[in-house]
Amino acid sequence: MAKIAFVDFKAVKAAITMEQVLQHYGLLDKFKPGTDSLNGPCPIHKGSNPTQFRVSLSKNIWNCFSECKHGGNVLDFIADMEDVSIHAAALKAIEWFNLDPEAMAANSDRGESGETERPAAAPKAAAKPASTPKPAPTATPESNVPNTPLKFRLDKLERSHPYLTEQRGLTPETIVDFGIGYCSKGMMADRIAIPIHNVKGEVVAYAGRFIGAPPEGAPKYKLPPGFRKSQELFNLDRAIKEPVDLPLVIVEGFFDAMKLHQHGWRKVVALMGSTMSAAQEELIRQHTSSQSHVIVMLDENEAGKAGREDIACRLSKFCFVRVHQFSQPDMEPEHLTPEQVQQLLEGVL
Ligand SMILES: [Zn+2]
């Protein structure tokens, strides 16, 4: 686990729900939903009365009306369940739910640091740094350590958000198919959460696309700390189920891949950037033969042009590669019409 200088309890509490925590413990099935509540037996004192333990969903707090006779927030619950301190509970939550401690610490620097705890080991004289120190890297960027599948799902996503339908032109079918949606709270608040699957189809991370222009200093896409983007190709798990004789299209972004998929070209993967890592190259190699065709279709800008030359050169060592160039500057595969995608399929675009 990454070393974390500061734990912002407030941010951790805001990032996770009692529902997610109960799910983490495999207890959600034992709870009955009421109006704004979940009711069930107390998991802390291991009671059996189905109404003794109550969770308020809107307040994200819990109470045991039986033996424990107390309650609290999500961190109090984890602390009681694990019999550890609040600090240790927060660290567990960060690990279990793939939270972003760096972003949380950055938020706490902007003034909401009332509940931030400095670890006992921190030198007393050190003033609070203006910028959060980065945790010591535990792996190189090209590390071959696989991403661990997530133990939770973001399941309260708003599928019909106008950003997806109106601004991105996605159909309800595509939105459901890719499991994306608007997230109103937690780590992905105000972002479109996009699940990323590994080649086995397991969710290994959520990418969060900020709606519109992100606030100053915030990234357009947020990825969980420790997640190695270089180890995955977005949509690979499904692309490899398409016919072997169809060309594999390689694009940069999530939305490029989703739009091509929507227009009928389902054998598409996204690099999640304009470069190809060694691990991504290896994934493509594993799922192609010397007879396979690959179409490299990056954005028509400087980064895309540089990326596609390198990618084509490396892939051509083991399969047939075609580089697609758009005639208009700054064109992206996301903006292709269904007709253009069809023409592409027929090899005439
Ligand atoms: Zn209890």
Coordinates of C-alpha atoms and ligand atoms in Angstrom, one line a residue:
M1 CA 0.0 0.0 0.0
A2 CA 1.2 3.5 -0.8
K3 CA 2.5 5.6 2.1
I4 CA 0.1 8.4 2.8
A5 CA 1.3 11.6 4.5
F6 CA -2.1 12.9 5.5
V7 CA -5.4 11.3 5.9
D8 CA -8.3 13.6 5.3
F9 CA -11.1 11.8 7.2
K10 CA -13.7 14.2 5.8
A11 CA -12.8 13.3 2.2
V12 CA -12.7 9.6 2.9
K13 CA -16.1 9.8 4.6
A14 CA -17.5 11.7 1.6
A15 CA -16.0 9.3 -0.9
I16 CA -17.7 6.1 0.3
T17 CA -21.2 5.2 1.4
M18 CA -22.4 2.9 4.1
E19 CA -24.0 0.8 1.4
Q20 CA -20.6 0.2 -0.2
V21 CA -19.0 -0.7 3.1
L22 CA -21.8 -3.2 3.9
Q23 CA -21.3 -4.6 0.4
H24 CA -17.6 -4.9 1.0
Y25 CA -18.3 -7.0 4.0
G26 CA -20.8 -9.1 2.0
L27 CA -23.6 -7.9 4.4
L28 CA -25.8 -5.9 2.0
D29 CA -28.1 -8.9 1.4
K30 CA -29.0 -9.0 5.1
F31 CA -30.3 -5.5 5.0
K32 CA -33.8 -4.3 4.0
P33 CA -34.2 -0.9 2.4
G34 CA -36.7 1.5 3.9
T35 CA -37.3 5.2 3.1
D36 CA -33.8 6.6 3.1
S37 CA -32.6 3.7 5.3
L38 CA -31.2 0.2 5.4
N39 CA -32.2 -2.0 8.3
G40 CA -30.7 -5.2 9.5
P41 CA -29.0 -7.2 12.3
C42 CA -26.0 -5.4 13.8
P43 CA -22.8 -6.7 12.3
I44 CA -20.7 -5.3 15.1
H45 CA -22.1 -7.2 18.0
K46 CA -23.4 -9.8 15.6
G47 CA -27.0 -9.5 16.7
S48 CA -29.9 -11.2 15.0
N49 CA -32.8 -8.8 15.4
P50 CA -33.5 -7.5 11.8
T51 CA -34.3 -3.9 12.9
Q52 CA -31.7 -3.3 15.6
F53 CA -29.2 -1.7 13.2
R54 CA -30.2 1.2 11.0
V55 CA -28.3 3.1 8.3
S56 CA -29.4 6.6 7.2
L57 CA -28.6 6.7 3.5
S58 CA -28.8 10.5 3.1
K59 CA -26.7 11.2 6.2
N60 CA -24.4 8.2 5.6
I61 CA -24.4 7.3 9.3
W62 CA -25.5 4.2 11.3
N63 CA -26.9 3.3 14.7
C64 CA -27.2 0.2 16.7
F65 CA -30.2 0.4 19.0
S66 CA -29.4 -2.9 20.7
E67 CA -26.2 -4.0 22.5
C68 CA -23.8 -1.4 21.0
K69 CA -26.1 1.5 21.6
H70 CA -24.0 3.8 19.6
G71 CA -23.4 4.7 16.0
G72 CA -21.4 6.9 13.7
N73 CA -20.1 7.5 10.3
V74 CA -18.5 5.0 7.8
L75 CA -15.1 5.2 9.4
D76 CA -16.5 4.6 12.9
F77 CA -18.2 1.5 11.4
I78 CA -15.0 0.2 9.8
A79 CA -13.1 1.0 13.0
D80 CA -15.6 -1.0 15.1
M81 CA -15.7 -3.9 12.6
E82 CA -11.9 -4.2 12.4
D83 CA -11.3 -3.1 16.0
V84 CA -8.8 -0.5 14.8
S85 CA -8.3 3.3 15.1
I86 CA -10.1 5.8 12.9
H87 CA -6.8 6.5 11.2
A88 CA -6.3 2.8 10.4
A89 CA -9.9 2.5 9.2
A90 CA -9.4 5.4 6.8
L91 CA -6.3 3.7 5.4
K92 CA -8.3 0.5 4.9
A93 CA -11.1 2.4 3.2
I94 CA -8.5 4.1 0.9
E95 CA -7.2 0.7 0.0
W96 CA -10.5 -1.2 -0.4
F97 CA -12.2 1.5 -2.4
N98 CA -9.2 2.6 -4.5
L99 CA -9.6 6.1 -3.3
D100 CA -7.2 8.9 -4.3
P101 CA -5.3 10.1 -1.2
E102 CA -3.3 12.5 -3.2
A103 CA -6.3 14.3 -4.5
M104 CA -7.8 14.2 -1.0
A105 CA -4.7 15.7 0.5
A106 CA -4.8 18.4 -2.2
N107 CA -8.4 19.2 -1.3
S108 CA -7.5 19.4 2.3
D109 CA -4.8 22.0 1.4
R110 CA -7.5 24.3 0.2
G111 CA -8.7 24.8 3.7
E112 CA -11.0 21.9 4.6
S113 CA -8.3 20.4 6.9
G114 CA -10.3 20.5 10.1
E115 CA -10.2 16.7 10.3
T116 CA -6.9 16.0 8.8
E117 CA -4.6 14.0 11.0
R118 CA -0.8 14.2 10.8
P119 CA 0.7 10.8 11.4
A120 CA 2.7 10.5 14.6
A121 CA 5.9 9.8 12.6
A122 CA 5.9 13.1 10.8
P123 CA 8.7 15.4 12.0
K124 CA 7.2 18.1 14.3
A125 CA 9.2 21.0 12.8
A126 CA 8.1 20.4 9.3
A127 CA 5.5 22.9 8.2
K128 CA 2.6 21.7 6.2
P129 CA 3.9 21.6 2.6
A130 CA 2.2 23.8 0.1
S131 CA 1.9 20.9 -2.3
T132 CA 1.4 17.3 -1.2
P133 CA 4.5 15.2 -1.3
K134 CA 4.1 12.4 -3.7
P135 CA 4.2 8.9 -2.2
A136 CA 7.4 7.1 -3.0
P137 CA 6.9 5.2 -6.2
T138 CA 6.5 1.5 -5.5
A139 CA 6.6 0.5 -9.1
T140 CA 8.0 1.9 -12.3
P141 CA 5.5 3.2 -14.9
E142 CA 6.1 0.2 -17.1
S143 CA 5.8 -2.2 -14.1
N144 CA 4.3 -5.5 -15.1
V145 CA 2.4 -5.9 -11.9
P146 CA -1.2 -6.5 -12.9
N147 CA -4.0 -4.3 -11.7
T148 CA -6.1 -5.8 -8.9
P149 CA -9.8 -6.2 -9.7
L150 CA -12.0 -3.9 -7.7
K151 CA -14.1 -5.2 -4.8
F152 CA -16.9 -2.7 -5.4
R153 CA -19.0 -1.2 -8.1
L154 CA -20.2 2.3 -8.5
D155 CA -23.9 1.4 -8.9
K156 CA -25.7 4.7 -8.4
L157 CA -24.7 6.2 -11.7
E158 CA -27.0 8.5 -13.6
R159 CA -27.3 6.9 -17.1
S160 CA -29.4 9.6 -18.7
H161 CA -27.2 12.6 -18.0
P162 CA -27.4 15.1 -20.9
Y163 CA -23.6 15.2 -21.1
L164 CA -23.6 11.7 -22.4
T165 CA -26.6 11.9 -24.7
E166 CA -26.4 15.5 -26.0
Q167 CA -22.7 16.4 -25.8
R168 CA -21.2 13.0 -26.6
G169 CA -24.0 11.6 -28.7
L170 CA -24.2 8.3 -27.0
T171 CA -27.3 6.2 -27.1
P172 CA -28.9 4.7 -24.0
E173 CA -27.8 1.3 -25.2
T174 CA -24.2 2.3 -25.5
I175 CA -24.3 3.9 -22.1
V176 CA -25.7 0.8 -20.4
D177 CA -23.4 -1.4 -22.5
F178 CA -20.3 0.3 -21.2
G179 CA -21.7 0.8 -17.7
I180 CA -20.9 4.5 -17.7
G181 CA -22.8 7.2 -15.9
Y182 CA -22.7 10.5 -14.0
C183 CA -21.6 10.3 -10.5
S184 CA -23.0 12.9 -8.1
K185 CA -20.9 12.1 -4.9
G186 CA -17.8 10.5 -3.7
M187 CA -14.4 10.5 -5.4
M188 CA -16.0 10.7 -8.8
A189 CA -18.4 13.6 -7.9
D190 CA -19.3 15.6 -10.9
R191 CA -17.6 13.2 -13.2
I192 CA -18.7 10.5 -15.7
A193 CA -17.5 7.2 -14.3
I194 CA -16.1 4.8 -16.9
P195 CA -15.3 1.3 -15.8
I196 CA -12.1 -0.1 -17.2
H197 CA -11.9 -3.9 -17.5
N198 CA -8.9 -6.1 -17.8
V199 CA -8.6 -8.7 -20.6
K200 CA -10.6 -11.1 -18.4
G201 CA -13.5 -8.7 -18.2
E202 CA -12.9 -7.8 -14.5
V203 CA -13.3 -4.1 -13.5
V204 CA -9.9 -2.8 -12.4
A205 CA -10.6 0.9 -12.2
Y206 CA -13.0 3.7 -12.9
A207 CA -11.9 6.6 -14.9
G208 CA -13.7 9.9 -14.1
R209 CA -14.2 12.3 -16.9
F210 CA -15.0 15.8 -15.6
I211 CA -18.0 17.3 -17.2
G212 CA -17.0 20.3 -19.3
A213 CA -13.8 22.2 -18.3
P214 CA -12.4 20.9 -15.0
P215 CA -11.6 23.4 -12.2
E216 CA -8.1 24.8 -12.2
G217 CA -5.5 22.2 -11.3
A218 CA -8.0 19.3 -11.6
P219 CA -7.4 16.7 -14.4
K220 CA -9.9 16.1 -17.2
Y221 CA -9.7 12.4 -16.4
K222 CA -9.2 11.1 -12.9
L223 CA -7.7 7.7 -12.4
P224 CA -7.3 5.9 -9.0
P225 CA -3.8 6.1 -7.5
G226 CA -1.8 2.9 -8.1
F227 CA -3.8 2.1 -11.2
R228 CA -1.4 1.3 -14.0
K229 CA -3.1 2.5 -17.2
S230 CA -0.2 1.1 -19.1
Q231 CA -1.3 -2.4 -18.3
E232 CA -4.7 -2.2 -19.9
L233 CA -6.4 -1.5 -23.2
F234 CA -9.9 -0.2 -22.8
N235 CA -12.5 -2.5 -24.3
L236 CA -9.9 -5.3 -25.1
D237 CA -12.0 -7.9 -23.2
R238 CA -14.8 -7.4 -25.7
A239 CA -12.8 -6.6 -28.8
I240 CA -11.1 -10.0 -28.7
K241 CA -14.6 -11.7 -28.9
E242 CA -15.1 -10.2 -32.3
P243 CA -14.3 -12.3 -35.5
V244 CA -10.6 -12.9 -36.0
D245 CA -10.6 -11.7 -39.6
L246 CA -11.9 -8.3 -38.7
P247 CA -9.3 -5.6 -38.3
L248 CA -8.7 -4.3 -34.8
V249 CA -9.0 -0.5 -34.6
I250 CA -6.7 1.3 -32.1
V251 CA -7.9 4.7 -30.9
E252 CA -6.8 7.1 -28.1
G253 CA -9.8 7.7 -26.0
F254 CA -12.7 6.1 -24.2
F255 CA -15.3 8.0 -26.1
D256 CA -13.6 7.2 -29.5
A257 CA -14.0 3.5 -28.6
M258 CA -17.5 3.9 -27.4
K259 CA -18.6 5.8 -30.5
L260 CA -17.1 3.3 -33.0
H261 CA -18.7 0.5 -31.0
Q262 CA -22.0 2.3 -31.2
H263 CA -21.7 2.7 -35.0
G264 CA -21.1 -1.0 -35.4
W265 CA -17.4 -1.3 -35.2
R266 CA -17.0 -3.3 -32.1
K267 CA -13.5 -4.5 -32.6
V268 CA -11.9 -1.4 -31.1
V269 CA -9.5 -0.7 -28.2
A270 CA -8.4 2.6 -26.7
L271 CA -4.9 3.3 -25.5
M272 CA -6.2 5.9 -23.0
G273 CA -3.6 8.2 -24.5
S274 CA -1.6 8.8 -27.6
T275 CA 1.3 6.4 -26.9
M276 CA 1.4 2.6 -26.6
S277 CA 3.1 1.0 -23.6
A278 CA 5.2 -2.1 -23.8
A279 CA 2.5 -4.0 -21.9
Q280 CA -0.2 -2.7 -24.3
E281 CA 2.0 -3.8 -27.3
E282 CA 2.3 -7.3 -25.6
L283 CA -1.5 -7.5 -25.2
I284 CA -2.1 -6.7 -28.8
R285 CA 0.6 -9.3 -29.8
Q286 CA -1.1 -11.9 -27.7
H287 CA -4.4 -11.4 -29.4
T288 CA -3.2 -11.1 -33.0
S289 CA -1.5 -13.4 -35.5
S290 CA 0.8 -12.7 -38.5
Q291 CA -2.4 -12.7 -40.5
S292 CA -4.2 -10.1 -38.4
H293 CA -4.9 -6.5 -39.5
V294 CA -4.7 -3.5 -37.2
I295 CA -5.8 0.0 -38.0
V296 CA -4.2 2.7 -36.0
M297 CA -6.6 5.7 -35.8
L298 CA -5.4 8.3 -33.4
D299 CA -6.4 12.0 -33.2
E300 CA -5.3 14.2 -36.1
N301 CA -3.0 16.4 -34.0
E302 CA 0.7 16.6 -33.1
A303 CA 0.5 14.0 -30.3
G304 CA -1.6 11.6 -32.4
K305 CA 0.7 11.9 -35.4
A306 CA 3.8 11.2 -33.3
G307 CA 2.1 8.3 -31.5
R308 CA 0.8 6.6 -34.6
E309 CA 4.2 6.5 -36.3
D310 CA 5.8 4.8 -33.3
I311 CA 2.8 2.4 -32.8
A312 CA 2.7 1.4 -36.5
C313 CA 6.4 0.7 -36.5
R314 CA 6.3 -1.5 -33.4
L315 CA 3.1 -3.4 -34.4
S316 CA 4.2 -4.1 -38.0
K317 CA 6.8 -6.5 -36.6
F318 CA 4.0 -9.0 -35.9
C319 CA 0.9 -8.1 -37.9
F320 CA -0.4 -6.0 -40.8
V321 CA -0.8 -2.4 -39.9
R322 CA -2.7 0.4 -41.6
V323 CA -2.4 4.0 -40.3
H324 CA -5.5 6.0 -40.8
Q325 CA -5.1 9.7 -41.4
F326 CA -8.0 12.1 -41.3
S327 CA -8.0 14.9 -43.9
Q328 CA -9.3 17.5 -41.4
P329 CA -6.9 18.7 -38.7
D330 CA -7.9 17.9 -35.1
M331 CA -10.4 15.2 -36.3
E332 CA -11.0 12.4 -33.8
P333 CA -12.6 9.0 -34.4
E334 CA -15.4 10.0 -31.9
H335 CA -16.7 12.4 -34.6
L336 CA -17.0 9.9 -37.4
T337 CA -20.6 9.5 -38.6
P338 CA -22.1 6.0 -38.8
E339 CA -21.7 6.1 -42.6
Q340 CA -18.0 6.9 -42.3
V341 CA -17.5 4.1 -39.9
Q342 CA -19.3 1.8 -42.3
Q343 CA -17.0 3.0 -45.1
L344 CA -14.1 2.3 -42.9
L345 CA -15.4 -1.2 -42.4
E346 CA -15.4 -1.7 -46.1
G347 CA -11.9 -0.3 -46.4
V348 CA -12.7 2.7 -48.5
L349 CA -12.5 5.6 -46.1
Ligands
ZN1 ZN -24.7 -3.6 17.8

